[in-house]
Coordinates of C-alpha atoms in Angstrom, one line a residue:
M30 CA 3.2 38.4 -16.1
A31 CA 3.5 37.6 -19.8
V32 CA 2.8 33.9 -20.1
K33 CA 3.0 31.8 -23.3
C34 CA 1.2 28.2 -23.4
E35 CA 2.1 25.7 -26.1
E36 CA 0.9 22.2 -26.7
V37 CA 3.6 20.0 -27.2
E38 CA 1.8 16.8 -27.4
K39 CA -1.1 15.1 -25.5
N40 CA -1.2 16.0 -22.0
L41 CA 2.3 18.1 -22.4
V42 CA 2.4 21.6 -22.7
K43 CA 5.4 24.2 -22.8
L44 CA 5.0 27.2 -20.5
T45 CA 7.1 30.2 -21.3
F46 CA 7.2 33.0 -18.5
E47 CA 9.4 35.8 -17.4
V48 CA 10.7 37.6 -14.5
S49 CA 11.8 41.2 -14.7
S50 CA 15.2 42.5 -14.8
E51 CA 14.5 44.4 -11.4
E52 CA 13.1 41.2 -9.5
F53 CA 16.2 39.1 -10.7
D54 CA 18.6 41.9 -9.4
K55 CA 17.0 41.9 -6.3
A56 CA 17.2 38.0 -6.0
I57 CA 21.0 38.2 -6.9
D58 CA 21.2 40.6 -4.1
R59 CA 19.5 38.2 -1.7
A60 CA 21.9 35.5 -2.8
Y61 CA 24.8 37.6 -2.4
N62 CA 23.9 38.7 1.4
K63 CA 23.4 34.9 2.2
N64 CA 26.8 33.9 0.6
K65 CA 28.8 36.8 1.0
S66 CA 30.9 35.4 3.9
K67 CA 32.2 32.5 1.7
F68 CA 34.2 34.8 -0.7
N69 CA 37.6 35.8 -0.2
V70 CA 38.4 39.5 -1.5
P71 CA 42.2 40.8 -0.7
G72 CA 42.1 43.6 1.7
F73 CA 39.0 42.7 3.3
R74 CA 37.7 40.5 6.1
K75 CA 35.4 37.7 5.0
G76 CA 31.7 39.2 4.4
K77 CA 33.1 42.8 4.7
A78 CA 33.9 43.5 1.0
P79 CA 31.5 45.9 -0.5
K80 CA 28.9 44.2 -2.9
N81 CA 30.2 46.0 -6.1
V82 CA 33.7 45.0 -5.4
V83 CA 32.5 41.1 -4.9
Y84 CA 30.7 41.5 -8.4
K85 CA 33.5 43.0 -9.9
M86 CA 35.9 40.2 -8.6
Y87 CA 33.6 37.1 -9.0
G88 CA 30.8 38.5 -11.4
K89 CA 27.2 38.4 -10.9
T90 CA 27.0 35.2 -12.5
A91 CA 28.2 33.4 -9.2
F92 CA 24.8 34.3 -7.8
Y93 CA 22.8 33.5 -10.8
D94 CA 21.8 29.6 -9.8
E95 CA 20.6 30.5 -6.2
A96 CA 18.7 33.7 -7.6
L97 CA 16.9 31.5 -10.3
N98 CA 16.0 28.9 -7.8
D99 CA 14.8 31.7 -5.5
L100 CA 12.5 33.2 -8.1
L101 CA 11.3 30.0 -9.7
P102 CA 8.5 28.6 -7.3
Q103 CA 6.4 31.9 -7.1
A104 CA 6.9 32.7 -10.7
Y105 CA 5.9 29.0 -11.6
E106 CA 2.9 29.3 -9.6
T107 CA 2.0 32.5 -11.0
A108 CA 2.3 31.2 -14.6
L109 CA -0.1 28.2 -13.8
K110 CA -2.7 30.5 -12.5
E111 CA -2.7 32.9 -15.3
S112 CA -2.4 30.1 -18.1
G113 CA -5.2 27.9 -16.3
V114 CA -2.9 25.0 -16.8
E115 CA -3.4 22.2 -14.1
A116 CA 0.0 20.4 -13.7
V117 CA 0.1 16.8 -12.3
A118 CA 3.7 16.2 -12.0
R119 CA 6.8 17.9 -11.5
P120 CA 7.9 19.9 -14.9
E121 CA 11.2 20.0 -16.5
F122 CA 12.4 23.6 -16.2
D123 CA 14.8 25.5 -18.2
V124 CA 16.2 29.0 -18.7
E125 CA 16.8 31.0 -21.7
E126 CA 19.9 33.2 -22.3
I127 CA 20.4 35.6 -19.4
K128 CA 21.1 39.2 -20.5
E129 CA 21.8 42.1 -18.4
G130 CA 18.7 44.8 -17.8
E131 CA 16.5 42.1 -19.9
P132 CA 13.7 39.9 -18.0
V133 CA 14.7 36.3 -17.3
V134 CA 12.7 33.9 -19.4
Y135 CA 12.0 30.5 -18.0
T136 CA 10.5 27.6 -19.9
A137 CA 8.5 24.6 -18.3
L138 CA 7.5 21.3 -19.7
V139 CA 4.2 20.5 -17.8
T140 CA 2.4 17.3 -17.7
T141 CA -1.3 18.1 -17.5
K142 CA -4.3 16.3 -16.5
P143 CA -5.8 14.2 -18.9
E144 CA -9.4 14.4 -20.2
V145 CA -11.9 11.9 -19.0
K146 CA -14.7 10.7 -21.0
L147 CA -17.3 9.2 -18.7
G148 CA -19.0 6.0 -19.3
E149 CA -21.7 4.5 -17.3
Y150 CA -21.4 5.1 -13.6
K151 CA -25.0 5.2 -12.3
G152 CA -26.7 1.9 -12.0
I153 CA -23.5 -0.1 -11.9
K154 CA -24.1 -3.8 -11.4
V155 CA -21.6 -5.7 -9.1
A156 CA -21.8 -8.9 -7.0
K157 CA -23.5 -8.8 -4.0
I158 CA -21.0 -9.3 -0.9
D159 CA -21.7 -10.4 2.5
Y160 CA -19.7 -11.8 5.2
T161 CA -21.3 -13.8 8.0
V162 CA -19.7 -14.4 11.3
S163 CA -19.8 -18.0 12.6
D164 CA -19.2 -19.6 16.0
E165 CA -15.9 -20.5 14.7
D166 CA -14.9 -16.9 14.1
V167 CA -15.8 -15.8 17.7
D168 CA -14.0 -19.0 19.2
K169 CA -10.8 -18.0 17.2
D170 CA -10.8 -14.2 18.0
I171 CA -11.3 -15.3 21.6
E172 CA -8.6 -17.7 21.6
A173 CA -6.4 -15.2 20.1
A174 CA -7.2 -13.0 23.2
R175 CA -6.1 -15.9 25.3
Q176 CA -2.8 -16.2 23.7
K177 CA -2.2 -12.6 23.9
N178 CA -2.7 -12.8 27.5
S179 CA -0.5 -15.8 28.1
R180 CA 2.5 -15.5 30.4
L181 CA 6.0 -17.3 29.8
V182 CA 6.7 -19.8 32.6
S183 CA 10.2 -21.3 33.0
I184 CA 10.5 -24.9 33.3
D185 CA 13.4 -27.4 34.5
D186 CA 12.1 -30.9 34.6
R187 CA 12.6 -31.6 30.7
A188 CA 14.3 -31.0 27.6
V189 CA 13.1 -28.5 24.7
Q190 CA 10.1 -29.4 22.8
S191 CA 8.4 -28.1 19.8
G192 CA 6.5 -24.8 20.9
D193 CA 8.8 -24.1 23.8
I194 CA 10.5 -20.7 24.0
A195 CA 14.2 -21.6 24.2
V196 CA 16.2 -18.9 25.8
I197 CA 19.7 -19.2 24.2
D198 CA 23.2 -17.7 23.6
F199 CA 24.5 -18.2 20.1
E200 CA 27.2 -17.3 17.7
G201 CA 27.5 -18.3 14.0
F202 CA 30.6 -19.3 12.2
V203 CA 31.5 -19.6 8.4
D204 CA 34.6 -21.7 7.6
G205 CA 35.7 -21.2 11.2
T206 CA 35.4 -17.4 11.0
A207 CA 32.6 -15.5 13.3
F208 CA 30.6 -13.4 10.9
E209 CA 28.8 -10.1 11.4
G210 CA 25.1 -10.1 13.0
G211 CA 25.6 -14.0 13.8
K212 CA 25.8 -13.5 17.5
G213 CA 23.2 -13.2 20.1
E214 CA 22.5 -13.4 24.0
D215 CA 19.2 -14.4 25.9
Y216 CA 17.6 -14.5 22.5
E217 CA 13.9 -16.1 23.2
L218 CA 13.4 -18.4 20.0
E219 CA 9.9 -20.1 19.6
I220 CA 10.6 -23.6 18.7
G221 CA 8.6 -24.2 15.4
S222 CA 8.1 -20.5 14.5
N223 CA 10.6 -20.9 11.5
T224 CA 12.1 -17.6 12.9
F225 CA 15.6 -18.7 12.2
I226 CA 17.5 -20.4 9.3
P227 CA 15.6 -23.7 8.3
G228 CA 16.6 -26.5 10.4
F229 CA 18.1 -24.3 13.1
E230 CA 15.4 -24.8 15.6
D231 CA 14.8 -28.4 14.9
Q232 CA 18.3 -29.1 16.2
L233 CA 17.3 -27.7 19.6
I234 CA 14.7 -30.1 20.6
G235 CA 16.0 -32.5 23.0
A236 CA 18.4 -30.2 24.5
S237 CA 18.4 -29.1 28.2
I238 CA 19.0 -26.2 30.3
D239 CA 23.0 -25.5 30.1
D240 CA 23.5 -27.7 27.1
L241 CA 25.9 -26.8 24.6
V242 CA 24.5 -27.5 21.1
D243 CA 26.3 -27.5 17.6
V244 CA 23.8 -26.3 15.1
N245 CA 24.8 -26.9 11.5
V246 CA 22.7 -25.3 8.8
T247 CA 22.9 -23.9 5.2
F248 CA 21.9 -20.4 4.4
P249 CA 19.3 -20.1 1.6
E250 CA 20.2 -19.0 -1.8
E251 CA 17.9 -16.0 -1.6
Y252 CA 19.3 -15.0 1.8
H253 CA 19.4 -11.1 2.1
S254 CA 23.2 -11.2 3.0
E255 CA 25.4 -11.6 -0.4
E256 CA 28.4 -12.7 1.9
L257 CA 26.0 -15.6 3.5
K258 CA 24.0 -16.7 0.4
G259 CA 24.3 -20.6 0.2
K260 CA 27.0 -20.9 2.8
D261 CA 27.4 -23.6 5.2
A262 CA 27.5 -22.4 8.9
L263 CA 28.0 -23.8 12.3
F264 CA 26.1 -22.0 15.2
K265 CA 27.4 -22.5 18.9
V266 CA 24.4 -22.5 21.1
K267 CA 23.8 -22.6 24.7
I268 CA 20.4 -23.4 26.3
N269 CA 19.9 -20.8 29.2
D270 CA 16.2 -21.5 29.9
I271 CA 13.3 -23.1 28.6
K272 CA 9.7 -21.4 28.9
V273 CA 6.3 -22.6 27.8
R274 CA 3.1 -20.4 27.7
E275 CA 0.4 -20.5 30.3
I276 CA -2.7 -19.8 28.7
P277 CA -5.4 -18.4 30.9
E278 CA -8.6 -20.5 31.7
L279 CA -11.8 -19.7 29.7
D280 CA -14.2 -18.4 32.4
D281 CA -15.8 -15.7 33.7
D282 CA -12.5 -14.4 35.5
F283 CA -10.7 -14.2 32.1
A284 CA -13.5 -12.3 30.6
S285 CA -13.4 -9.9 33.2
E286 CA -9.6 -9.4 32.9
V287 CA -9.9 -8.6 29.0
S288 CA -12.9 -6.9 28.5
E289 CA -15.5 -4.7 30.5
F290 CA -17.7 -7.5 31.0
D291 CA -18.1 -9.7 34.0
T292 CA -19.1 -13.1 32.3
L293 CA -17.9 -15.1 29.4
E294 CA -21.5 -15.0 27.8
E295 CA -21.4 -11.2 27.8
Y296 CA -17.9 -11.2 26.4
R297 CA -18.7 -13.6 23.8
A298 CA -21.6 -11.6 22.6
D299 CA -19.7 -8.5 22.4
V300 CA -17.1 -10.1 20.3
R301 CA -19.5 -11.5 18.0
K302 CA -20.8 -7.7 18.0
Q303 CA -17.4 -6.3 16.8
L304 CA -16.7 -9.0 14.4
E305 CA -20.2 -8.4 12.5
E306 CA -19.3 -4.6 12.6
K307 CA -15.8 -5.4 11.0
A308 CA -17.5 -7.8 8.6
K309 CA -20.0 -5.2 7.5
E310 CA -17.2 -2.4 7.0
K311 CA -15.2 -5.2 4.9
A312 CA -18.3 -5.7 2.6
E313 CA -19.0 -2.0 2.2
G314 CA -15.4 -1.3 1.2
E315 CA -15.0 -4.2 -1.3
T316 CA -18.5 -3.1 -2.7
Q317 CA -17.1 0.6 -2.9
N318 CA -13.9 -1.0 -4.8
A319 CA -16.0 -3.0 -7.2
V320 CA -18.2 0.1 -8.1
I321 CA -15.0 2.4 -8.7
E322 CA -13.1 -0.2 -10.7
K323 CA -16.5 -0.8 -13.0
A324 CA -16.7 3.2 -13.1
V325 CA -12.8 3.4 -14.2
E326 CA -13.6 0.5 -16.6
N327 CA -16.4 2.2 -18.6
A328 CA -14.4 5.6 -18.7
E329 CA -12.0 6.3 -21.4
F330 CA -8.7 8.3 -20.9
E331 CA -5.1 8.2 -21.4
V332 CA -2.9 8.4 -18.1
P333 CA 0.4 10.2 -18.6
E334 CA 3.4 8.2 -17.7
K335 CA 4.7 11.2 -15.3
M336 CA 1.5 11.0 -13.6
I337 CA 2.1 7.4 -12.6
E338 CA 5.6 7.9 -11.8
N339 CA 4.7 10.8 -9.5
Q340 CA 2.1 8.7 -7.6
I341 CA 4.8 6.0 -7.2
N342 CA 7.1 8.2 -5.7
N343 CA 4.4 9.7 -3.2
M344 CA 3.6 6.1 -2.0
I345 CA 7.4 5.3 -1.4
N346 CA 7.9 8.4 0.4
D347 CA 4.7 7.7 2.6
F348 CA 6.5 4.2 3.2
A349 CA 9.9 5.7 4.2
Q350 CA 8.1 8.1 6.6
R351 CA 6.6 5.0 8.4
L352 CA 9.9 3.3 8.4
S353 CA 11.4 6.7 10.2
Y354 CA 8.8 6.0 13.2
Q355 CA 10.6 2.6 13.5
G356 CA 14.3 3.8 13.5
M357 CA 14.8 2.6 10.0
N358 CA 15.4 4.6 6.7
L359 CA 14.9 3.3 3.3
D360 CA 18.3 2.4 2.3
M361 CA 18.5 0.1 5.5
Y362 CA 15.2 -1.4 4.4
L363 CA 16.4 -2.0 0.8
Q364 CA 19.8 -3.5 2.3
Y365 CA 17.9 -5.7 4.5
T366 CA 15.6 -7.1 2.2
G367 CA 18.0 -7.4 -0.5
S368 CA 16.0 -5.4 -3.0
T369 CA 16.7 -2.2 -5.1
I370 CA 14.5 0.9 -5.5
D371 CA 13.6 -0.2 -9.0
Q372 CA 12.3 -3.2 -7.6
M373 CA 10.4 -1.3 -5.2
K374 CA 8.9 1.0 -7.7
E375 CA 7.7 -1.9 -9.7
Q376 CA 6.2 -3.5 -6.9
Y377 CA 4.2 -0.3 -6.2
R378 CA 3.1 0.3 -10.0
E379 CA -0.1 -1.8 -10.0
G380 CA -1.4 0.0 -6.9
A381 CA -0.2 3.6 -8.2
V382 CA -2.1 3.3 -11.4
K383 CA -5.3 2.1 -9.7
Q384 CA -5.2 5.2 -7.2
V385 CA -4.3 7.4 -10.4
N386 CA -7.3 5.8 -12.4
A387 CA -9.7 6.0 -9.5
G388 CA -8.9 9.7 -8.7
L389 CA -9.5 10.9 -12.3
V390 CA -12.6 9.3 -12.7
L391 CA -14.0 10.3 -9.3
E392 CA -12.8 13.7 -10.0
A393 CA -14.8 13.7 -13.2
I394 CA -17.9 12.3 -11.7
A395 CA -17.9 14.6 -9.0
K396 CA -17.8 17.7 -11.5
A397 CA -20.4 16.0 -13.8
E398 CA -22.8 15.7 -10.8
G399 CA -21.8 19.0 -9.1
I400 CA -20.7 17.2 -6.0
E401 CA -19.1 19.6 -3.7
V402 CA -17.9 20.1 0.0
S403 CA -19.5 23.1 1.7
P404 CA -17.5 25.1 4.4
E405 CA -19.7 23.9 7.3
E406 CA -18.8 20.3 6.2
L407 CA -15.3 21.0 5.9
E408 CA -15.4 22.6 9.4
L409 CA -17.1 19.8 11.1
N410 CA -14.3 17.4 9.5
L411 CA -11.8 19.6 11.2
V412 CA -13.6 19.5 14.5
D413 CA -13.3 15.6 14.4
M414 CA -9.7 15.7 13.4
A415 CA -9.0 18.0 16.4
K416 CA -10.9 15.6 18.7
K417 CA -9.0 12.7 17.3
Y418 CA -5.7 14.4 18.0
G419 CA -6.6 16.0 21.2
M420 CA -5.9 19.4 20.0
E421 CA -7.8 22.6 19.9
L422 CA -9.4 23.5 16.6
D423 CA -7.6 26.9 16.1
K424 CA -4.3 25.3 16.8
L425 CA -5.1 22.7 14.3
K426 CA -6.1 25.2 11.8
E427 CA -2.6 27.1 12.2
L428 CA -0.7 23.6 11.6
I429 CA -2.4 22.8 8.3
S430 CA -1.1 24.2 5.3
E431 CA -3.3 25.2 2.5
A432 CA -2.2 22.4 0.2
E433 CA -3.0 20.0 2.9
L434 CA -6.6 21.4 3.4
D435 CA -7.2 21.3 -0.3
G436 CA -6.2 17.5 0.1
I437 CA -8.6 17.2 3.1
R438 CA -11.6 18.7 0.9
K439 CA -10.7 16.7 -2.0
E440 CA -10.8 13.3 0.0
M441 CA -14.4 14.6 1.5
E442 CA -15.1 14.9 -2.2
F443 CA -14.1 11.9 -3.3
Q444 CA -16.1 10.1 -0.3
K445 CA -19.3 11.7 -1.2
T446 CA -18.8 10.6 -4.9
I447 CA -18.2 7.0 -3.8
E448 CA -21.3 7.0 -1.5
M449 CA -23.3 8.4 -4.4
L450 CA -22.2 5.6 -6.8
T451 CA -22.8 2.7 -4.1
N452 CA -26.2 4.0 -3.5
N453 CA -26.9 3.7 -7.1
A454 CA -25.4 0.6 -7.7
V455 CA -27.3 -2.9 -8.2
A456 CA -26.0 -5.5 -6.1
E457 CA -26.7 -9.0 -7.7

């Protein structure tokens, strides 16, 4: 393939590459076969008209767009390989004039990886980070376990108090009209949790089972629903039940129920051990981040804006994927939170800049130090992944694409580079 590469500006090149007329004709035929049933030709049933008749009636141009899109991915990949250009964001494509019997010429404006001039990265001085685990930390963790293992018990000998769980039916009205989303039945509301609109929970204190309570509130000005912002509302509430948390006694029986240990003393010692391990991991992580930040600060480079935008989009796509596991999509989330996609992008910008900067500098350091991941190291990592997911190694390899494998290799390379930097850092 003939490929021409021109530098347009810093970190932006124009690639010009072509596809032969024969390959283009084959792509047009593929597009025709895929779409022939959509064309009406007098005297023929749909999809049965000869190809030359369809071409004569509608013209080959009817299939150009699909043929061009069909050829583009492979042609672009080949152009990148032959030119040695390393793209870091989706390019802007264009097609020059298409003439019968001549090659199709594509152009692509490609954002390229910036050159990184490394500064000092060995012997970096960072503040010594150390977290100690106190008796209070251990007590707090154990108390959280007690709360988690508490059970709700219904009571009927007193009215609602702060800290109780009130089981309620409710319906909300604005200007005498019920509004959407303002109704619930047997809702368990913890009094004092500030789950509902400010002032709602306080007005239930003192109510007894079967009481009907009128709760008057005002929706906050920053409320997520435009229709309800700043509006006065009346909630009709019925108290169905009152529950309190019954917290287990702190003794050997509790320890044996929540752990593998028979005594409270053994359980407490294990809690301390786990907290100390977490504290060590936290200190190591913060030290690594400090070293990376200093290495980035010492380096010189300019990051193309498209590279940042690409990272922001990747982060939002990851977030949308996590939302899907909860039965929610991004549009629903934005509507619920009252935010926009542009506001969300702005929120992700700082993190995206840090990730891109760190990636560029770590990659440059790995190259300078000759840090690589051997096939044996990669294989061991895949073995661990297979165990983690409860899969056969061969099956895992079948599911992992080449691009994903490169991502795993790159992440391992980064980790080795980070360990090298941290081992050579000076903690003060």
